[in-house]
Short mmCIF file of C-alpha atoms in Angstrom, two decimals:
data_model
loop_
_atom_site.label_atom_id
_atom_site.label_comp_id
_atom_site.label_asym_id
_atom_site.label_seq_id
_atom_site.Cartn_x
_atom_site.Cartn_y
_atom_site.Cartn_z
CA MET A 1 -65.05 121.74 -40.34
CA ASN A 2 -66.62 120.07 -37.51
CA THR A 3 -67.22 122.75 -34.68
CA THR A 4 -69.50 120.74 -32.60
CA ALA A 5 -68.65 118.32 -29.46
CA PRO A 6 -70.59 115.28 -28.63
CA SER A 7 -73.91 116.10 -26.86
CA ARG A 8 -73.35 116.06 -23.15
CA HIS A 9 -76.30 116.15 -20.77
CA GLY A 10 -74.39 115.92 -17.25
CA GLY A 11 -72.34 118.66 -16.91
CA LEU A 12 -68.50 119.64 -16.53
CA ARG A 13 -68.08 116.25 -15.18
CA ASP A 14 -69.57 113.99 -17.65
CA PHE A 15 -67.58 116.45 -20.27
CA TYR A 16 -63.94 115.75 -19.11
CA GLU A 17 -64.77 112.09 -18.87
CA ASP A 18 -65.60 111.99 -22.47
CA PRO A 19 -63.04 109.98 -24.65
CA ALA A 20 -63.66 112.97 -27.90
CA VAL A 21 -62.56 115.57 -25.39
CA PRO A 22 -58.77 116.61 -26.14
CA VAL A 23 -56.35 115.57 -23.03
CA ALA A 24 -53.19 116.07 -24.43
CA SER A 25 -51.17 119.45 -24.89
CA GLY A 26 -48.53 120.26 -27.41
CA THR A 27 -44.95 118.73 -27.11
CA PRO A 28 -42.95 122.41 -27.13
CA ARG A 29 -45.05 123.52 -24.18
CA SER A 30 -44.03 120.20 -22.28
CA LEU A 31 -40.58 120.60 -23.15
CA ARG A 32 -40.08 124.03 -22.00
CA GLN A 33 -41.72 122.97 -18.76
CA ALA A 34 -40.12 120.07 -17.90
CA ARG A 35 -36.85 121.93 -18.29
CA MET A 36 -37.71 124.66 -16.22
CA LEU A 37 -38.63 121.86 -13.64
CA ALA A 38 -35.43 119.76 -14.10
CA THR A 39 -33.31 122.90 -13.30
CA ALA A 40 -34.86 123.52 -10.45
CA LEU A 41 -35.12 120.22 -9.10
CA GLY A 42 -31.47 119.35 -10.04
CA THR A 43 -29.77 115.70 -10.53
CA ALA A 44 -31.88 112.91 -8.28
CA GLY A 45 -28.87 111.39 -6.35
CA THR A 46 -29.53 109.51 -3.51
CA ALA A 47 -32.85 111.44 -2.90
CA PRO A 48 -35.13 111.28 -5.89
CA ARG A 49 -38.09 113.82 -5.40
CA THR A 50 -41.77 113.39 -6.06
CA VAL A 51 -43.08 115.07 -8.56
CA LEU A 52 -47.09 115.11 -9.29
CA ASP A 53 -48.62 115.62 -12.53
CA ILE A 54 -51.92 117.02 -11.47
CA GLY A 55 -54.51 116.76 -14.22
CA CYS A 56 -52.09 114.15 -16.28
CA GLY A 57 -54.71 113.61 -18.67
CA ASP A 58 -53.46 110.55 -21.00
CA GLY A 59 -49.93 111.01 -19.78
CA THR A 60 -48.61 112.35 -22.90
CA ALA A 61 -47.17 115.80 -21.16
CA ALA A 62 -45.45 113.40 -18.23
CA ALA A 63 -44.09 111.29 -20.41
CA THR A 64 -42.75 113.87 -22.55
CA ALA A 65 -40.96 115.35 -19.20
CA ALA A 66 -39.95 111.98 -17.85
CA PRO A 67 -36.52 111.92 -19.69
CA LEU A 68 -35.51 114.93 -18.16
CA LEU A 69 -36.38 114.03 -14.94
CA THR A 70 -34.57 110.69 -14.84
CA GLY A 71 -34.30 109.41 -11.35
CA HIS A 72 -37.46 111.47 -10.15
CA ARG A 73 -40.73 109.66 -9.26
CA ILE A 74 -43.37 111.06 -11.61
CA VAL A 75 -46.96 110.19 -10.33
CA GLY A 76 -50.08 111.03 -12.58
CA VAL A 77 -52.75 112.18 -11.04
CA ASP A 78 -56.44 112.69 -12.74
CA TRP A 79 -60.12 112.29 -11.67
CA SER A 80 -61.21 110.96 -15.53
CA GLN A 81 -61.03 107.20 -15.51
CA ASP A 82 -60.78 106.99 -19.22
CA ALA A 83 -57.77 109.55 -19.07
CA LEU A 84 -56.22 107.40 -16.30
CA GLN A 85 -56.64 104.20 -18.21
CA ARG A 86 -54.50 105.98 -21.31
CA ALA A 87 -52.10 107.45 -18.96
CA ARG A 88 -51.35 104.10 -17.05
CA ALA A 89 -49.94 102.96 -20.67
CA ARG A 90 -47.37 105.73 -20.39
CA LEU A 91 -46.54 106.12 -17.03
CA PRO A 92 -45.60 103.64 -13.87
CA TYR A 93 -47.48 105.70 -11.27
CA ALA A 94 -51.17 107.31 -12.27
CA ILE A 95 -53.79 107.25 -9.53
CA ARG A 96 -57.22 109.10 -9.16
CA GLY A 97 -57.46 112.26 -7.23
CA GLU A 98 -59.20 115.37 -7.34
CA LEU A 99 -58.57 119.03 -6.02
CA THR A 100 -61.95 119.51 -4.34
CA GLY A 101 -64.14 117.30 -2.38
CA THR A 102 -62.12 114.70 -0.76
CA GLY A 103 -58.87 116.36 -1.96
CA LEU A 104 -55.47 114.91 -3.26
CA PRO A 105 -54.65 111.32 -1.80
CA PHE A 106 -51.07 112.84 -0.52
CA GLN A 107 -49.88 114.13 3.16
CA ASP A 108 -49.55 117.68 4.01
CA GLY A 109 -46.14 118.23 3.02
CA SER A 110 -45.59 115.40 1.13
CA VAL A 111 -44.69 116.12 -2.38
CA ASP A 112 -41.42 118.05 -3.84
CA ALA A 113 -43.06 119.54 -7.19
CA VAL A 114 -46.31 119.78 -8.84
CA LEU A 115 -46.68 120.00 -12.50
CA PHE A 116 -50.28 121.90 -13.46
CA SER A 117 -50.46 121.74 -16.93
CA GLU A 118 -53.36 123.69 -18.62
CA VAL A 119 -55.47 122.79 -16.09
CA VAL A 120 -56.46 126.00 -13.95
CA GLU A 121 -58.61 127.67 -17.02
CA HIS A 122 -60.81 124.63 -16.79
CA LEU A 123 -61.65 125.07 -13.16
CA VAL A 124 -64.38 126.47 -11.69
CA ASP A 125 -62.60 127.12 -8.37
CA PRO A 126 -59.04 127.56 -8.70
CA ASP A 127 -58.48 129.41 -5.39
CA SER A 128 -59.54 125.96 -3.44
CA ALA A 129 -57.02 124.26 -6.38
CA LEU A 130 -54.32 126.11 -5.60
CA ASP A 131 -55.04 125.72 -1.58
CA GLU A 132 -54.87 122.16 -2.28
CA ILE A 133 -51.63 122.05 -4.07
CA ARG A 134 -50.05 124.09 -1.53
CA ARG A 135 -51.12 121.69 1.16
CA VAL A 136 -49.52 118.96 -0.38
CA LEU A 137 -46.26 120.86 -1.37
CA ARG A 138 -43.34 120.77 0.89
CA PRO A 139 -42.25 124.26 2.30
CA GLY A 140 -39.97 125.47 -0.93
CA GLY A 141 -41.52 123.00 -3.10
CA HIS A 142 -42.01 123.54 -6.85
CA LEU A 143 -45.04 124.53 -8.84
CA MET A 144 -44.85 124.62 -12.76
CA LEU A 145 -48.06 125.98 -13.77
CA SER A 146 -49.34 126.61 -17.41
CA THR A 147 -52.22 128.07 -18.56
CA PRO A 148 -53.44 129.76 -22.41
CA ASN A 149 -52.71 133.38 -22.45
CA LEU A 150 -55.60 135.98 -22.62
CA ALA A 151 -53.34 138.65 -24.31
CA ALA A 152 -51.54 136.32 -26.85
CA TRP A 153 -50.39 138.25 -29.82
CA TYR A 154 -53.32 137.07 -31.95
CA ASN A 155 -55.98 137.27 -29.58
CA ARG A 156 -55.05 141.24 -29.27
CA ALA A 157 -55.62 141.44 -32.94
CA LEU A 158 -59.02 139.55 -32.94
CA LEU A 159 -60.11 141.61 -30.00
CA LEU A 160 -59.87 144.73 -31.90
CA ALA A 161 -61.39 143.17 -34.86
CA GLY A 162 -64.60 142.39 -32.78
CA VAL A 163 -63.40 138.45 -32.72
CA GLN A 164 -63.74 136.07 -29.76
CA PRO A 165 -60.31 135.29 -28.65
CA VAL A 166 -58.52 131.80 -29.30
CA PHE A 167 -58.88 129.84 -26.02
CA SER A 168 -62.27 131.26 -24.71
CA GLU A 169 -65.10 129.28 -25.17
CA VAL A 170 -68.87 130.35 -24.94
CA SER A 171 -70.41 126.91 -24.90
CA LEU A 172 -69.60 123.26 -23.93
CA ARG A 173 -71.41 122.03 -27.43
CA ALA A 174 -69.65 124.05 -30.20
CA ILE A 175 -67.22 127.14 -31.10
CA HIS A 176 -69.04 130.09 -31.39
CA GLY A 177 -67.66 133.38 -32.47
CA ARG A 178 -64.01 132.26 -32.85
CA PRO A 179 -61.36 130.38 -34.77
CA GLY A 180 -60.63 126.87 -33.58
CA ARG A 181 -62.41 123.57 -34.08
CA GLU A 182 -62.47 121.81 -30.90
CA VAL A 183 -64.55 122.64 -27.66
CA VAL A 184 -62.20 121.72 -24.66
CA GLY A 185 -64.32 123.30 -21.73
CA HIS A 186 -62.14 126.29 -20.70
CA LEU A 187 -63.78 128.27 -17.91
CA ARG A 188 -61.02 130.92 -16.99
CA LEU A 189 -58.42 132.54 -18.78
CA TYR A 190 -55.41 134.41 -17.69
CA THR A 191 -53.11 137.45 -18.54
CA ALA A 192 -49.34 137.20 -17.54
CA ARG A 193 -50.17 139.68 -14.82
CA ALA A 194 -53.33 138.12 -13.51
CA LEU A 195 -51.58 134.93 -13.32
CA ARG A 196 -48.65 136.40 -11.42
CA GLU A 197 -51.11 137.95 -9.04
CA PHE A 198 -53.29 135.28 -8.35
CA VAL A 199 -50.27 132.75 -7.85
CA ALA A 200 -48.40 134.99 -5.29
CA ALA A 201 -51.84 135.63 -3.46
CA SER A 202 -52.22 131.72 -3.14
CA GLY A 203 -49.10 131.67 -0.91
CA PHE A 204 -46.38 131.04 -3.50
CA GLU A 205 -43.71 132.85 -4.50
CA VAL A 206 -43.17 133.65 -8.51
CA VAL A 207 -39.61 132.64 -9.91
CA ARG A 208 -40.22 132.71 -13.35
CA LEU A 209 -42.73 133.51 -16.13
CA ALA A 210 -41.66 132.22 -19.44
CA GLY A 211 -43.92 131.62 -22.90
CA ALA A 212 -44.30 128.76 -25.01
CA PRO A 213 -45.90 128.63 -28.42
CA PHE A 214 -49.19 126.92 -29.23
CA HIS A 215 -49.41 123.84 -31.40
CA GLY A 216 -52.80 124.92 -32.80
CA VAL A 217 -51.64 128.23 -34.40
CA PRO A 218 -51.35 127.90 -38.52
CA ARG A 219 -48.30 126.66 -39.94
CA PRO A 220 -47.39 129.97 -41.99
CA LEU A 221 -47.56 131.85 -38.47
CA ARG A 222 -45.84 129.33 -35.97
CA ALA A 223 -42.45 131.17 -36.61
CA LEU A 224 -43.91 134.63 -35.18
CA ASP A 225 -45.52 132.74 -32.62
CA ARG A 226 -42.35 131.66 -31.42
CA LEU A 227 -40.73 134.81 -31.72
CA ALA A 228 -43.72 135.88 -29.14
CA CYS A 229 -42.03 133.44 -26.34
CA ALA A 230 -39.40 136.10 -25.81
CA ARG A 231 -41.93 138.32 -24.45
CA PRO A 232 -44.08 136.05 -22.29
CA SER A 233 -46.86 138.95 -22.04
CA LEU A 234 -47.41 138.29 -25.92
CA ALA A 235 -46.84 134.47 -25.83
CA SER A 236 -49.49 132.06 -26.58
CA ILE A 237 -49.01 129.76 -23.52
CA LEU A 238 -47.96 131.02 -19.97
CA LEU A 239 -45.31 128.93 -18.14
CA LEU A 240 -44.99 130.06 -14.59
CA HIS A 241 -42.54 128.49 -11.85
CA ALA A 242 -43.58 129.40 -8.55
CA ARG A 243 -42.12 128.04 -4.91
CA ARG A 244 -44.49 127.41 -2.04
CA THR A 245 -43.86 129.72 0.91
#
């Protein structure tokens, strides 16, 4: 078992620019999130909507969602040049942008929906990130956010046993004290309640909170993981749909 990541000396930015760091999420989560967004947007008709996939990684999630969002314009956004190079093989539009510093290269209120798939847990300043997302969304625009659940059913058992929860990390160099193999740079984790409160406090109306399975759950436990999705507070992944107020 290899529990170490490649040596890194330049901090978080160099960590995420490293091609060895995983940038794709599981297909079940992507499909569930895409179905939620497709229902919210409706058919494209004569007025296709602009959807940003912020933190698009290698474009896998957006490419998975594209067949359910036919007619709408999906734009991948990431600040990792390596990820964007791979995303351009899957998406017609993939541009560089970031949620801090100079911000996203879009005008105020110019975007209809944002996919924010398992990005918020990597951010030093998630408050400013949601401020920037709110800026580019039109009033009533949709935010589809997904993130690992700190209170997933197995994490509750692990904590009771004194084991570090899955998804949490104490180092960028190796896994310590918890199951798993990959170091992915998680800085923040949310429960269902905390995520609702955080998004609402950032100027959004929470429409729906759903659950999704995690592709990393061992095969013998995957049926149980799917069952847990019926109760989002226990699910592996939290899927939140909110609208800009």
